[in-house]
Coordinates of C-alpha atoms (C1' of nucleotides) in Angstrom, one line a residue:
Chain A
M1 CA 5.9 27.0 33.0
H2 CA 9.0 28.9 32.6
Q3 CA 9.0 31.3 29.7
K4 CA 12.4 30.1 28.6
V5 CA 11.1 26.6 28.2
V6 CA 8.4 27.8 25.8
E7 CA 11.0 29.7 23.8
T8 CA 13.4 26.8 23.6
E9 CA 10.7 24.3 22.6
A10 CA 9.4 26.7 19.9
A11 CA 12.9 27.1 18.5
I12 CA 13.3 23.3 18.4
Q13 CA 10.0 22.9 16.6
A14 CA 10.7 25.6 14.1
A15 CA 14.2 24.1 13.4
F16 CA 12.7 20.6 13.2
I17 CA 10.0 21.6 10.6
A18 CA 12.6 23.5 8.6
L19 CA 14.9 20.6 8.5
L20 CA 12.2 18.1 7.5
Q21 CA 11.5 20.3 4.5
T22 CA 14.9 19.5 3.2
K23 CA 15.9 16.0 4.4
A24 CA 14.6 12.8 5.7
F25 CA 13.9 12.5 9.4
E26 CA 16.5 9.8 9.9
K27 CA 19.2 11.9 8.3
I28 CA 18.5 14.8 10.7
S29 CA 20.8 14.8 13.7
V30 CA 20.2 16.3 17.1
S31 CA 23.2 18.5 16.2
D32 CA 21.4 19.8 13.1
I33 CA 18.4 20.7 15.1
T34 CA 20.2 22.5 17.9
K35 CA 22.5 24.3 15.5
L36 CA 19.6 25.7 13.6
A37 CA 17.6 26.5 16.8
H38 CA 20.7 28.3 18.2
I39 CA 20.7 26.3 21.4
N40 CA 23.2 24.0 23.1
R41 CA 23.1 20.4 22.1
G42 CA 22.8 19.4 25.8
T43 CA 19.7 21.6 26.1
F44 CA 17.9 19.4 23.6
Y45 CA 18.2 16.5 25.9
L46 CA 16.7 18.4 28.8
H47 CA 13.5 18.5 26.8
Y48 CA 13.4 15.3 24.8
V49 CA 15.2 12.0 25.3
D50 CA 16.0 11.7 21.6
K51 CA 14.8 12.8 18.2
Y52 CA 12.2 10.0 18.1
A53 CA 10.6 11.4 21.2
L54 CA 10.4 14.7 19.4
L55 CA 8.6 13.1 16.5
D56 CA 6.2 11.2 18.8
H57 CA 5.5 14.4 20.7
Y58 CA 4.3 16.3 17.5
E59 CA 2.5 13.3 16.1
N60 CA 0.5 12.7 19.3
H61 CA -0.2 16.4 19.5
L62 CA -2.0 16.2 16.2
I63 CA -3.6 12.9 16.7
D64 CA -5.1 13.9 20.0
Q65 CA -6.9 16.8 18.5
I66 CA -8.6 14.6 16.0
Q67 CA -9.1 11.7 18.3
D68 CA -10.8 14.0 20.9
Y69 CA -13.1 15.5 18.4
F70 CA -14.1 12.1 16.9
T71 CA -14.9 10.5 20.3
N72 CA -16.6 13.5 22.0
D73 CA -18.2 15.9 19.6
F74 CA -19.5 13.3 17.2
E75 CA -23.3 14.0 17.4
G76 CA -24.7 15.3 14.1
T77 CA -21.3 15.2 12.4
M78 CA -22.5 13.1 9.5
T79 CA -25.6 15.2 8.7
Y80 CA -25.5 17.8 6.0
Q81 CA -24.8 21.3 7.0
S82 CA -25.5 24.8 5.5
V83 CA -25.5 25.1 1.7
K84 CA -22.3 26.4 0.3
E85 CA -22.3 29.1 -2.4
N86 CA -21.5 26.6 -5.1
G87 CA -24.5 24.5 -4.1
V88 CA -22.6 21.8 -2.3
Y89 CA -23.4 20.6 1.2
T90 CA -20.6 19.6 3.6
Y91 CA -20.5 17.3 6.5
P92 CA -19.3 19.0 9.7
V93 CA -16.8 16.2 10.3
V94 CA -15.2 17.0 7.0
Q95 CA -15.1 20.7 7.6
K96 CA -13.7 20.2 11.1
T97 CA -11.1 17.8 10.1
V98 CA -9.9 19.9 7.3
G99 CA -9.9 22.8 9.7
F100 CA -7.7 21.0 12.1
I101 CA -5.1 20.4 9.5
H102 CA -5.3 24.0 8.2
Q103 CA -4.6 25.2 11.7
E104 CA -1.1 23.5 11.9
F105 CA -0.5 23.2 8.2
A106 CA 3.3 23.3 8.3
L107 CA 3.5 20.4 10.8
W108 CA 1.0 18.3 8.9
Q109 CA 3.0 19.1 5.7
V110 CA 6.2 17.6 7.0
L111 CA 4.8 14.7 8.9
L112 CA 2.7 13.5 6.0
G113 CA 5.3 14.6 3.4
L114 CA 8.0 12.8 1.6
N115 CA 10.4 13.1 4.5
G116 CA 7.7 12.3 7.1
D117 CA 6.8 9.2 9.0
P118 CA 4.9 6.4 7.2
R119 CA 3.8 5.0 10.6
F120 CA 2.1 8.3 11.4
E121 CA 0.0 7.9 8.3
L122 CA -0.9 4.4 9.3
K123 CA -2.0 5.4 12.8
L124 CA -4.2 8.1 11.3
K125 CA -5.7 5.7 8.8
R126 CA -6.8 3.4 11.6
I127 CA -8.4 6.2 13.4
M128 CA -10.2 7.4 10.3
K129 CA -11.5 3.9 9.5
Q130 CA -12.8 3.5 13.1
A131 CA -14.5 6.9 12.9
I132 CA -16.2 6.2 9.5
S133 CA -17.3 2.8 10.7
N134 CA -18.9 4.3 13.8
G135 CA -20.4 7.2 11.9
L136 CA -22.0 4.9 9.4
D137 CA -23.4 2.7 12.1
R138 CA -25.0 5.6 13.8
V139 CA -26.5 7.4 10.8
K140 CA -27.6 4.5 8.6
G141 CA -28.1 1.1 10.1
D142 CA -27.5 -1.4 7.3
I143 CA -24.3 -0.6 5.5
S144 CA -22.4 -3.5 4.1
V145 CA -19.1 -2.9 2.3
T146 CA -19.4 -4.2 -1.3
R147 CA -18.6 -7.9 -1.9
C148 CA -17.6 -7.0 -5.4
I149 CA -14.0 -6.9 -4.2
P150 CA -12.5 -8.1 -0.9
E151 CA -13.6 -6.0 2.1
D152 CA -10.2 -5.0 3.2
Y153 CA -9.3 -3.8 -0.3
A154 CA -12.5 -1.7 -0.3
W155 CA -11.7 -0.1 3.0
E156 CA -8.1 0.6 2.0
L157 CA -9.3 2.3 -1.2
I158 CA -11.8 4.5 0.7
I159 CA -9.4 5.6 3.3
S160 CA -6.4 6.2 1.1
G161 CA -8.6 8.2 -1.2
M162 CA -9.2 10.7 1.5
F163 CA -5.6 10.7 2.4
T164 CA -4.6 11.3 -1.2
I165 CA -6.7 14.5 -1.2
I166 CA -5.2 15.7 2.0
K167 CA -1.6 14.9 0.9
T168 CA -2.1 16.5 -2.4
W169 CA -3.3 19.6 -0.6
L170 CA -0.3 19.6 1.7
R171 CA 2.0 19.3 -1.3
E172 CA 0.6 22.3 -3.3
D173 CA 2.9 25.3 -3.8
D174 CA 0.0 27.6 -3.3
P175 CA -2.4 25.5 -1.2
Q176 CA -6.2 25.7 -1.7
N177 CA -8.3 27.1 1.1
P178 CA -9.8 24.6 3.5
E179 CA -13.3 25.0 2.0
A180 CA -12.2 24.0 -1.4
I181 CA -10.6 20.8 0.1
A182 CA -13.8 19.9 2.0
D183 CA -15.7 20.4 -1.2
I184 CA -13.4 18.0 -3.1
M185 CA -13.7 15.4 -0.4
M186 CA -17.5 15.6 -0.6
K187 CA -17.6 15.4 -4.3
T188 CA -15.2 12.5 -4.7
R189 CA -17.5 10.3 -2.6
F190 CA -19.4 9.6 -5.9
L191 CA -16.5 9.5 -8.4
S192 CA -15.0 6.3 -9.7
P193 CA -11.6 6.3 -11.4
Y194 CA -13.3 6.3 -14.8
D195 CA -15.5 9.2 -13.7
L196 CA -12.4 11.1 -12.7
L197 CA -10.8 10.4 -16.1
G198 CA -14.0 11.6 -17.8
I199 CA -14.6 8.3 -19.6
K200 CA -18.2 7.4 -20.2
D201 CA -18.3 3.7 -21.0
Chain B
M1 CA 31.3 -12.9 -14.0
H2 CA 33.0 -14.6 -11.1
Q3 CA 30.7 -17.0 -9.3
K4 CA 31.8 -15.7 -5.9
V5 CA 30.5 -12.3 -6.8
V6 CA 27.1 -13.7 -7.6
E7 CA 27.0 -15.5 -4.3
T8 CA 28.1 -12.5 -2.3
E9 CA 25.6 -10.2 -4.0
A10 CA 22.8 -12.7 -3.4
A11 CA 23.8 -13.0 0.2
I12 CA 23.6 -9.2 0.5
Q13 CA 20.2 -9.0 -1.1
A14 CA 18.8 -11.7 1.1
A15 CA 20.1 -10.0 4.2
F16 CA 18.9 -6.6 3.1
I17 CA 15.4 -7.9 2.4
A18 CA 15.3 -9.7 5.7
L19 CA 16.4 -6.6 7.6
L20 CA 13.9 -4.4 5.9
Q21 CA 11.2 -6.7 7.1
T22 CA 12.1 -5.8 10.7
K23 CA 13.4 -2.2 10.7
A24 CA 13.5 1.0 8.7
F25 CA 16.0 1.4 6.0
E26 CA 17.8 4.3 7.7
K27 CA 18.2 2.3 10.9
I28 CA 20.0 -0.5 9.0
S29 CA 23.7 -0.3 9.1
V30 CA 26.2 -1.8 6.7
S31 CA 27.4 -3.8 9.7
D32 CA 23.9 -5.2 10.1
I33 CA 23.8 -6.3 6.5
T34 CA 27.3 -7.9 6.4
K35 CA 26.8 -9.6 9.7
L36 CA 23.6 -11.2 8.5
A37 CA 25.1 -12.1 5.1
H38 CA 28.2 -13.6 6.8
I39 CA 30.6 -11.5 4.8
N40 CA 33.3 -9.0 5.9
R41 CA 32.2 -5.4 6.2
G42 CA 34.9 -4.4 3.7
T43 CA 33.5 -6.8 1.1
F44 CA 30.3 -4.8 1.0
Y45 CA 32.2 -1.8 -0.2
L46 CA 33.7 -3.7 -3.0
H47 CA 30.2 -4.1 -4.4
Y48 CA 28.4 -0.9 -3.5
V49 CA 29.6 2.5 -2.4
D50 CA 27.1 2.7 0.5
K51 CA 23.7 1.4 1.5
Y52 CA 22.0 4.0 -0.6
A53 CA 23.6 2.7 -3.7
L54 CA 22.2 -0.7 -2.7
L55 CA 18.7 0.7 -2.4
D56 CA 19.1 2.4 -5.8
H57 CA 20.3 -0.7 -7.4
Y58 CA 17.2 -2.7 -6.4
E59 CA 14.8 0.1 -7.2
N60 CA 16.3 0.6 -10.7
H61 CA 16.2 -3.1 -11.3
L62 CA 12.4 -3.2 -10.7
I63 CA 11.7 0.1 -12.4
D64 CA 13.6 -0.9 -15.6
Q65 CA 11.5 -4.0 -16.0
I66 CA 8.3 -2.0 -16.0
Q67 CA 9.7 1.0 -17.9
D68 CA 10.9 -1.3 -20.7
Y69 CA 7.6 -3.0 -21.0
F70 CA 5.7 0.3 -21.0
T71 CA 7.8 1.9 -23.7
N72 CA 8.4 -1.1 -26.0
D73 CA 5.6 -3.6 -25.8
F74 CA 2.7 -1.2 -25.6
E75 CA 0.7 -2.1 -28.7
G76 CA -2.6 -3.6 -27.8
T77 CA -2.1 -3.4 -24.1
M78 CA -5.2 -1.5 -23.5
T79 CA -7.5 -3.8 -25.4
Y80 CA -9.6 -6.4 -23.6
Q81 CA -8.1 -9.9 -23.6
S82 CA -9.5 -13.3 -23.1
V83 CA -12.6 -13.8 -20.9
K84 CA -11.7 -15.0 -17.4
E85 CA -13.7 -17.8 -15.7
N86 CA -15.7 -15.3 -13.6
G87 CA -16.7 -13.4 -16.7
V88 CA -14.3 -10.4 -16.2
Y89 CA -12.0 -9.2 -19.0
T90 CA -8.5 -8.0 -18.2
Y91 CA -6.2 -5.6 -19.9
P92 CA -2.8 -7.1 -20.8
V93 CA -1.1 -4.2 -19.2
V94 CA -2.7 -4.9 -15.9
Q95 CA -1.9 -8.6 -16.2
K96 CA 1.7 -8.0 -17.1
T97 CA 2.3 -5.4 -14.4
V98 CA 0.8 -7.5 -11.7
G99 CA 2.9 -10.4 -13.1
F100 CA 6.1 -8.4 -12.8
I101 CA 5.4 -7.7 -9.1
H102 CA 4.5 -11.3 -8.4
Q103 CA 7.9 -12.4 -9.9
E104 CA 9.9 -10.5 -7.3
F105 CA 7.3 -10.3 -4.6
A106 CA 9.7 -10.1 -1.6
L107 CA 11.6 -7.1 -3.0
W108 CA 8.5 -5.2 -3.9
Q109 CA 7.1 -6.0 -0.5
V110 CA 9.9 -4.3 1.4
L111 CA 10.5 -1.4 -1.0
L112 CA 6.8 -0.4 -1.0
G113 CA 6.3 -1.5 2.6
L114 CA 6.3 0.5 5.9
N115 CA 10.1 0.4 6.0
G116 CA 10.5 1.1 2.3
D117 CA 11.4 4.2 0.4
P118 CA 8.6 6.9 -0.2
R119 CA 10.7 8.2 -3.1
F120 CA 10.5 4.9 -4.9
E121 CA 6.7 5.0 -4.8
L122 CA 6.8 8.6 -6.1
K123 CA 9.0 7.5 -9.1
L124 CA 6.7 4.7 -9.9
K125 CA 3.6 6.9 -9.7
R126 CA 5.1 9.3 -12.3
I127 CA 5.8 6.4 -14.6
M128 CA 2.3 5.0 -14.1
K129 CA 0.7 8.4 -14.9
Q130 CA 2.8 8.8 -18.0
A131 CA 1.8 5.3 -19.2
I132 CA -1.9 5.8 -18.5
S133 CA -1.8 9.1 -20.3
N134 CA -0.1 7.6 -23.3
G135 CA -2.4 4.6 -23.3
L136 CA -5.5 6.7 -23.2
D137 CA -4.3 9.0 -26.0
R138 CA -3.7 6.0 -28.2
V139 CA -6.9 4.0 -27.6
K140 CA -9.4 6.8 -27.3
G141 CA -8.8 10.2 -28.7
D142 CA -10.8 12.6 -26.6
I143 CA -10.3 11.9 -23.0
S144 CA -10.5 14.9 -20.7
V145 CA -10.0 14.5 -17.0
T146 CA -13.1 15.7 -15.1
R147 CA -13.4 19.4 -14.3
C148 CA -15.6 18.5 -11.3
I149 CA -12.5 18.6 -9.1
P150 CA -9.0 20.0 -9.9
E151 CA -7.1 17.9 -12.5
D152 CA -4.1 17.1 -10.3
Y153 CA -6.4 15.9 -7.5
A154 CA -8.1 13.6 -10.0
W155 CA -4.9 12.1 -11.3
E156 CA -3.5 11.6 -7.8
L157 CA -6.7 9.8 -6.9
I158 CA -6.6 7.5 -9.9
I159 CA -2.9 6.6 -9.5
S160 CA -2.9 6.1 -5.7
G161 CA -6.0 4.0 -6.1
M162 CA -4.0 1.5 -8.1
F163 CA -1.1 1.7 -5.7
T164 CA -3.4 1.1 -2.8
I165 CA -4.5 -2.2 -4.3
I166 CA -0.9 -3.2 -5.0
K167 CA 0.2 -2.3 -1.5
T168 CA -2.7 -4.0 0.2
W169 CA -1.7 -7.1 -1.8
L170 CA 1.9 -6.8 -0.7
R171 CA 0.9 -6.5 2.9
E172 CA -1.4 -9.6 3.1
D173 CA -0.3 -12.5 5.3
D174 CA -1.4 -15.0 2.7
P175 CA -1.3 -13.0 -0.5
Q176 CA -3.9 -13.4 -3.2
N177 CA -2.8 -14.8 -6.6
P178 CA -1.9 -12.3 -9.3
E179 CA -5.1 -13.0 -11.3
A180 CA -7.3 -12.0 -8.3
I181 CA -5.4 -8.7 -8.1
A182 CA -5.7 -8.0 -11.8
D183 CA -9.4 -8.7 -11.3
I184 CA -9.7 -6.2 -8.5
M185 CA -7.9 -3.6 -10.5
M186 CA -10.2 -4.0 -13.4
K187 CA -13.4 -3.9 -11.3
T188 CA -12.4 -0.8 -9.2
R189 CA -12.2 1.3 -12.3
F190 CA -16.0 1.7 -12.0
L191 CA -16.3 1.9 -8.2
S192 CA -16.7 5.2 -6.3
P193 CA -16.1 5.3 -2.5
Y194 CA -19.8 5.2 -2.0
D195 CA -20.1 2.2 -4.2
L196 CA -17.3 0.5 -2.2
L197 CA -19.2 1.2 1.0
G198 CA -22.3 -0.3 -0.5
I199 CA -24.3 3.0 -0.1
K200 CA -27.0 3.6 -2.6
D201 CA -27.9 7.2 -2.4
Chain C
dT1 C1' 15.8 44.9 44.6
dT2 C1' 17.6 41.0 46.1
dT3 C1' 17.2 36.1 46.4
dT4 C1' 16.5 31.6 44.7
dA5 C1' 15.4 27.9 41.9
dA6 C1' 15.0 26.6 37.2
dA7 C1' 17.1 26.6 32.7
dA8 C1' 20.8 26.8 29.5
dT9 C1' 25.7 26.4 28.6
dG10 C1' 30.3 24.3 27.5
dA11 C1' 33.6 20.8 27.8
dA12 C1' 34.6 16.2 28.3
dC13 C1' 33.7 11.1 28.0
dA14 C1' 33.0 6.3 25.8
dC15 C1' 30.5 4.2 22.4
dG16 C1' 29.1 2.7 17.7
dC17 C1' 29.0 3.2 12.7
dT18 C1' 31.3 5.1 8.7
dG19 C1' 34.3 4.8 4.6
dT20 C1' 39.0 4.0 3.4
dT21 C1' 43.6 1.9 3.6
dG22 C1' 47.2 -1.7 2.9
dA23 C1' 48.7 -6.3 3.7
dT24 C1' 47.2 -11.0 3.5
dT25 C1' 44.6 -15.1 2.5
dA26 C1' 41.2 -18.0 -0.3
dC27 C1' 39.5 -19.5 -4.4
dG28 C1' 37.8 -20.5 -9.1
dA29 C1' 38.4 -20.0 -14.2
dG30 C1' 41.5 -21.1 -17.6
Chain D
dC1 C1' 48.7 -26.0 -11.4
dT2 C1' 48.7 -21.2 -11.7
dC3 C1' 47.4 -16.6 -11.9
dG4 C1' 44.3 -12.9 -11.1
dT5 C1' 40.1 -11.8 -8.9
dA6 C1' 37.6 -11.7 -4.7
dA7 C1' 37.2 -11.8 0.2
dT8 C1' 39.4 -11.1 4.7
dC9 C1' 41.4 -8.7 8.7
dA10 C1' 43.1 -4.9 11.4
dA11 C1' 43.7 -0.2 11.8
dC12 C1' 42.5 4.8 10.9
dA13 C1' 40.2 9.3 11.5
dG14 C1' 35.7 11.4 11.4
dC15 C1' 31.2 12.2 13.1
dG16 C1' 27.0 11.9 15.9
dT17 C1' 25.3 10.0 20.1
dG18 C1' 23.7 10.3 25.0
dT19 C1' 25.5 11.3 29.5
dT20 C1' 28.2 13.8 33.1
dC21 C1' 29.4 17.8 35.9
dA22 C1' 30.6 22.4 36.9
dT23 C1' 29.3 26.9 35.6
dT24 C1' 26.6 30.8 34.0
dT25 C1' 22.3 32.9 32.7
dT26 C1' 17.7 34.1 33.5
dA27 C1' 12.9 34.6 35.1
dA28 C1' 9.9 34.7 38.8
dA29 C1' 9.1 35.0 43.9
dA30 C1' 10.3 37.3 48.2

DNA sequence: TTTTAAAATGAACACGCTGTTGATTACGAG
DNA sequence: CTCGTAATCAACAGCGTGTTCATTTTAAAA
C-alpha cells in the first residue's frame, strides 16, 4: 500500500476522533473532517463513500477484534486465572476484552461516548450476550436465567451492567488502568443494587 | 390560545414521533416533519426556531413532570405501600414514576429509543441520582455506598440498572403493564448479575 | 536517476435543506 | 360580521453534499 494512503487515512481518523469529542456525529461534515485533517475535500471521497462508511469502518475494525477472539480463542476463557495481588481472580475473557479496549482507547471513547453511535452499542451487546451464553453452556451445563423477572429483562440487566462499567471507564478524566476495570467487572458479578448502596436489609 | 395553534402543534408532534420511529433525529429535516404534518414549512418556524427547539420542548415537558413530583410530593415516597396480589410491596415513587412514563408512552419510547437523544438520558440519570440520594438520606440516615468498587461506578450501575428496565419496557412489541414494571424494579433491588443468571456459587 | 502509475489537489456543477422575508389568504373568537 | 391571529406561498442566499475533470504532486519501480 502506498505510504501516502496510510498518512491520509491516519489524518482522517485523528480528525474524526477529535471532532467526535466536541460534537455529535451527525453534525460533523466531511468539510469539517478534511479541514482539520489538512486534506482536500475530494480526497476524502477517494477513501470513503461518505461519513457513514467512515463510521462503519472503525466500528467493524473494533468489532472484528472481539468477534475473532470470542469465536476462535475461547477455550479456557471462563476458568479462573492467576491470583491478583489483591486476592481477586480474573477470567481471561474479561482481561482480554478490557485489554482490547485499552489498546484503542480513544476510538472506543468516542464511539461509545455521548456523541457516539447507539447502534454500535447495540451490535456489541448482541455479541456479548451470545458470547456469555456460549461460555456458560460450555463451563456449566444447567444454567437457567432466573424466572423471578422476565428473561429478557434479566439479560438486558446483565449485559448493560457490563457496558456501564466500560462506559464509566471511558468517561473518566484520568482513566483507571485495565486491571482495575477487570477487577470491578469480576466483583460486580455478586453485587445487587442494594449491595452497591451499602444497604443491609 | 387559538384552536388552530393546538391543532398545528399536535400535528407536528405526531409527525415528529412517527418520524423518530423510523430514522435518527439528525436525519429528520424540517421538511420531513411539515410534509408529514400537512403544514407549510414556514408554519413550523412560527412555532419553533428549529428542530432542536422542538426536541427540547418535548424533553422538558417530560422532565418537568418528574422533577416536580420529586421535589414537591416526596413525603412518604420511600415507604412501602399496599401489598400487591403477588405479595410484593411497591414504593410510591416507583409506582408514580412508571405511571408518568405510561401516560406518554410513545414520546418516552422515541426519546429514549435508538433514534433518541443520549443527552436526554443523561439529564434524567442526574435527576434520578439526586432523587435517590435525597430519598435515602431522609429514610435511613447512615447509608454509605460500598467501597468494594469505586463509588461513581456503583452509582452508575444502580442508575443504569433502573434505566435498563425502563428502556427494555419501552422497546417491547407488546409492552407489559405499568404494575409489572414497578414489580420488576422492586425485585431487582436484591438481584446481582449472578442471581439473574441463576448461578448459585 | 528517470520513468511511471498512483494519489492528492482545485475548481466547478446541480442538488437539497436551511432559516428568513414579505405579500397574501384562511379562519375562529368575540 | 369583522378584526386580528394563524397559515400559506414563493423567493432568497447560504452551506454542505457527492461527483466530474484536468492538473499537480509524490512514492516506488525500472
